[in-house]
Each structure stands twice: as structure tokens, then as C-alpha cells.
Amino acid sequence: MATLFLLIGLCFLSYFFGSMAALVFTSGPAAVFILGAILSLVAAYVAHQISDGKLTFAILIAAIAFIPTIRILRNSSNDGKELKAIATEVVQFGLEHFTALDTDSSGTISENEMTHGASNRQFTSVQRRLVEHMYAHRSRIGHVTDVDYDWNPATETIDSTTYYGISKLDLQSYQHRLAERYKRW
Ligand SMILES: [Ca+2]
């Protein structure tokens, strides 16, 4: 039983270790692939050492460590294309209707204001979907406005919640930031 838990633990660990390939995300798919492969080999080597030379175990750990890389490679190119395709509309709509969206005139469209905007019947269904898109991608389009820290007695850890808001400046720079992020994808 203990061996099984150890194995599951190592599988999780190798998966998270493999996720570090995301660190070179902006350098493009080739860099992600290379770093992912190196991390997998390191994980396999460690697995090989601690299991006294079990090759199947090393291969299993290498495969698990490489899963995040496959996920990044498979999803990122599409994500980038989709975001870029809708960005012009989002920015145009956001800037044109900024006053209607920023109901308290704070200069930032808060998460609550986005939620309200998404159900605002003054907007067409297409416009409401644009607001939903803004909300779904608020961390990418906007900026951090607040972080809440709460003590969680169950896990004895501090849980944090990050809030995002979208300003006019965020909207104006969004397409440029997007192009930079996905430039090699
Ligand atoms: Ca506001």
C-alpha cells in the first residue's frame, strides 16, 4: 500500500516537474519541446536511480513528465489564434462601451461589472458574449486589482483570491501584448 502511494506521489511530482516547460512558453514550441524533453529525461534518470534500475518505471515517469509539454504544444497554437481572432472585436467593443460597462465610473471594469454586463439586456447577444469573453480572459486582458488572503482552518493554509479589472489602457495594449506572447506560435 505504501509503495502504491509512493508511486502515485511520484507520478504527480513528475507531472508538475514536467509543467516547468511552460516557463519558456514565449520562446515558442521548439523551446517548450526541448525543455520538456530534458525535464522528462531528468525525471526518468531519478526514477531509474531510486527504483534500483527499473526501466519500465523510468519510462513511465518520463512519459508522465512529458504530458504537460504535449498539452502545451497541442493547445497553445489554437489558443493564440482564437484569442487574436476575437481581440479586435473585444477591444473595439470594450472601448466603445467602456462607460456603460464601468458602472461606478472608477476607470476600471471590475469582475462584478463584467458579470453584470454579460447579462445587460441593453447589449445584443453578440456583445454579451464579448463581455463573457472579457470575463473569462480577465487575467490576460486586464490587471490585478486586489488580492484577498483567507486563513483556511481545514487545510491550515492561507488561500488567496486574485481579482482582475480591465482599464482603457489594458484594452489599448491588449493586442500588442497578445501578439508578443504568441509571436512564435
Ligand atoms: Ca468600475
Short mmCIF file of C-alpha atoms and ligand atoms in Angstrom, two decimals:
data_model
loop_
_atom_site.label_atom_id
_atom_site.label_comp_id
_atom_site.label_asym_id
_atom_site.label_seq_id
_atom_site.Cartn_x
_atom_site.Cartn_y
_atom_site.Cartn_z
CA MET A 1 0.00 0.00 0.00
CA ALA A 2 2.77 2.40 0.96
CA THR A 3 4.52 1.61 -2.33
CA LEU A 4 1.34 2.44 -4.23
CA PHE A 5 1.05 5.84 -2.52
CA LEU A 6 4.71 6.50 -3.19
CA LEU A 7 4.19 5.62 -6.86
CA ILE A 8 1.13 7.90 -7.16
CA GLY A 9 3.05 10.66 -5.38
CA LEU A 10 5.98 10.31 -7.77
CA CYS A 11 3.63 10.40 -10.77
CA PHE A 12 2.13 13.70 -9.55
CA LEU A 13 5.55 15.08 -8.81
CA SER A 14 6.89 14.20 -12.26
CA TYR A 15 3.80 15.77 -13.86
CA PHE A 16 4.38 19.05 -12.02
CA PHE A 17 8.09 18.88 -12.74
CA GLY A 18 7.24 18.47 -16.44
CA SER A 19 4.92 21.52 -16.25
CA MET A 20 8.00 23.71 -15.90
CA ALA A 21 8.34 23.54 -19.70
CA ALA A 22 5.66 26.27 -19.67
CA LEU A 23 8.35 28.65 -18.33
CA VAL A 24 9.80 29.02 -21.81
CA PHE A 25 6.34 29.49 -23.36
CA THR A 26 7.06 32.78 -25.12
CA SER A 27 10.17 31.30 -26.74
CA GLY A 28 7.89 29.11 -28.86
CA PRO A 29 7.11 25.44 -29.48
CA ALA A 30 10.70 24.28 -30.18
CA ALA A 31 11.97 25.63 -26.84
CA VAL A 32 8.99 24.14 -24.95
CA PHE A 33 9.63 20.77 -26.60
CA ILE A 34 13.35 20.77 -25.82
CA LEU A 35 12.92 21.81 -22.18
CA GLY A 36 10.06 19.30 -21.78
CA ALA A 37 12.25 16.51 -23.17
CA ILE A 38 15.16 17.45 -20.87
CA LEU A 39 12.87 17.53 -17.82
CA SER A 40 11.44 14.12 -18.78
CA LEU A 41 14.92 12.64 -19.07
CA VAL A 42 15.90 14.07 -15.67
CA ALA A 43 12.71 12.62 -14.14
CA ALA A 44 13.44 9.26 -15.80
CA TYR A 45 17.02 9.27 -14.51
CA VAL A 46 15.87 9.98 -10.93
CA ALA A 47 13.16 7.28 -11.22
CA HIS A 48 15.76 4.84 -12.54
CA GLN A 49 18.07 5.58 -9.61
CA ILE A 50 15.52 5.33 -6.82
CA SER A 51 13.95 2.16 -8.22
CA ASP A 52 17.30 0.36 -8.47
CA GLY A 53 17.29 0.32 -12.23
CA LYS A 54 13.69 -0.50 -13.16
CA LEU A 55 13.49 0.61 -16.78
CA THR A 56 9.70 0.35 -17.14
CA PHE A 57 9.29 2.62 -14.10
CA ALA A 58 11.74 5.14 -15.56
CA ILE A 59 9.85 5.13 -18.88
CA LEU A 60 6.50 5.59 -17.08
CA ILE A 61 7.82 8.58 -15.12
CA ALA A 62 9.37 10.08 -18.27
CA ALA A 63 6.05 9.73 -20.11
CA ILE A 64 4.11 11.37 -17.28
CA ALA A 65 6.63 14.22 -17.04
CA PHE A 66 6.21 14.81 -20.78
CA ILE A 67 2.36 15.03 -20.70
CA PRO A 68 2.31 18.79 -19.79
CA THR A 69 4.59 19.52 -22.75
CA ILE A 70 2.23 17.70 -25.13
CA ARG A 71 -0.68 19.65 -23.67
CA ILE A 72 1.09 23.00 -24.10
CA LEU A 73 2.11 22.17 -27.67
CA ARG A 74 -1.36 20.97 -28.62
CA ASN A 75 -3.37 23.81 -27.05
CA SER A 76 -1.23 26.94 -27.27
CA SER A 77 -1.19 27.43 -31.01
CA ASN A 78 -5.01 27.19 -31.18
CA ASP A 79 -5.48 29.36 -28.08
CA GLY A 80 -3.27 32.05 -29.58
CA LYS A 81 -5.12 32.00 -32.90
CA GLU A 82 -8.54 32.13 -31.23
CA LEU A 83 -7.63 34.96 -28.89
CA LYS A 84 -6.08 37.00 -31.70
CA ALA A 85 -9.09 36.41 -33.94
CA ILE A 86 -11.56 37.86 -31.45
CA ALA A 87 -9.25 40.50 -29.90
CA THR A 88 -10.08 43.29 -32.39
CA GLU A 89 -13.80 42.94 -31.65
CA VAL A 90 -13.24 42.74 -27.88
CA VAL A 91 -11.06 45.86 -27.81
CA GLN A 92 -13.36 47.86 -30.08
CA PHE A 93 -16.45 46.90 -28.09
CA GLY A 94 -14.74 47.46 -24.71
CA LEU A 95 -13.52 50.94 -25.62
CA GLU A 96 -16.80 52.00 -27.27
CA HIS A 97 -18.92 50.83 -24.35
CA PHE A 98 -16.45 51.49 -21.57
CA THR A 99 -18.76 53.96 -19.76
CA ALA A 100 -21.70 51.53 -19.90
CA LEU A 101 -19.53 48.70 -18.56
CA ASP A 102 -17.73 50.73 -15.86
CA THR A 103 -20.95 51.46 -13.97
CA ASP A 104 -19.28 53.15 -10.96
CA SER A 105 -17.00 55.25 -13.20
CA SER A 106 -13.89 54.05 -11.38
CA GLY A 107 -11.90 53.81 -14.61
CA THR A 108 -11.74 50.02 -14.34
CA ILE A 109 -14.28 47.39 -15.34
CA SER A 110 -14.37 45.16 -12.28
CA GLU A 111 -15.27 41.47 -12.25
CA ASN A 112 -18.71 42.35 -10.87
CA GLU A 113 -19.23 44.92 -13.59
CA MET A 114 -18.28 42.30 -16.21
CA THR A 115 -20.76 39.84 -14.72
CA HIS A 116 -23.48 42.50 -14.81
CA GLY A 117 -22.51 43.48 -18.36
CA ALA A 118 -22.79 39.87 -19.52
CA SER A 119 -26.49 39.88 -18.55
CA ASN A 120 -27.21 43.51 -19.52
CA ARG A 121 -30.13 43.40 -21.97
CA GLN A 122 -29.07 46.73 -23.46
CA PHE A 123 -26.31 44.78 -25.17
CA THR A 124 -27.02 42.44 -28.07
CA SER A 125 -26.36 38.73 -27.58
CA VAL A 126 -23.12 39.07 -29.56
CA GLN A 127 -22.00 41.95 -27.32
CA ARG A 128 -22.90 39.98 -24.19
CA ARG A 129 -20.71 37.15 -25.44
CA LEU A 130 -17.86 39.64 -25.85
CA VAL A 131 -18.31 40.65 -22.19
CA GLU A 132 -18.29 36.95 -21.24
CA HIS A 133 -15.04 36.60 -23.18
CA MET A 134 -13.59 39.61 -21.30
CA TYR A 135 -14.54 37.99 -18.01
CA ALA A 136 -13.16 34.57 -18.98
CA HIS A 137 -9.84 36.12 -20.05
CA ARG A 138 -9.75 38.96 -17.50
CA SER A 139 -6.34 37.92 -16.18
CA ARG A 140 -4.88 38.18 -19.69
CA ILE A 141 -6.71 41.33 -20.83
CA GLY A 142 -6.70 43.24 -17.56
CA HIS A 143 -4.59 43.76 -14.47
CA VAL A 144 -4.67 42.67 -10.83
CA THR A 145 -6.84 44.99 -8.76
CA ASP A 146 -6.89 43.15 -5.44
CA VAL A 147 -5.73 40.00 -3.67
CA ASP A 148 -7.66 38.53 -0.73
CA TYR A 149 -5.97 36.27 1.79
CA ASP A 150 -8.07 33.93 3.88
CA TRP A 151 -6.95 31.52 6.53
CA ASN A 152 -8.30 28.06 5.73
CA PRO A 153 -8.63 26.18 9.06
CA ALA A 154 -9.33 22.86 7.29
CA THR A 155 -6.01 22.74 5.46
CA GLU A 156 -4.18 25.17 7.79
CA THR A 157 -3.01 27.17 4.82
CA ILE A 158 -3.65 30.67 3.53
CA ASP A 159 -5.91 30.71 0.46
CA SER A 160 -5.57 33.66 -1.84
CA THR A 161 -8.07 35.00 -4.36
CA THR A 162 -6.89 37.35 -7.07
CA TYR A 163 -9.25 39.90 -8.61
CA TYR A 164 -8.77 41.46 -12.00
CA GLY A 165 -10.11 44.60 -13.63
CA ILE A 166 -9.89 46.00 -17.15
CA SER A 167 -8.94 49.62 -17.82
CA LYS A 168 -8.91 51.53 -21.10
CA LEU A 169 -5.13 51.27 -21.10
CA ASP A 170 -5.38 47.48 -20.76
CA LEU A 171 -7.70 47.34 -23.78
CA GLN A 172 -5.46 49.63 -25.81
CA SER A 173 -2.37 47.49 -25.15
CA TYR A 174 -4.08 44.10 -25.25
CA GLN A 175 -3.49 43.21 -28.91
CA HIS A 176 0.15 44.17 -28.70
CA ARG A 177 0.63 42.07 -25.56
CA LEU A 178 -1.18 39.16 -27.18
CA ALA A 179 0.95 39.38 -30.31
CA GLU A 180 4.11 39.40 -28.16
CA ARG A 181 3.02 36.40 -26.12
CA TYR A 182 2.12 34.24 -29.10
CA LYS A 183 4.65 35.68 -31.53
CA ARG A 184 6.44 32.34 -32.07
CA TRP A 185 3.36 30.14 -32.04
CA CA B 1 -15.64 50.19 -12.17
#
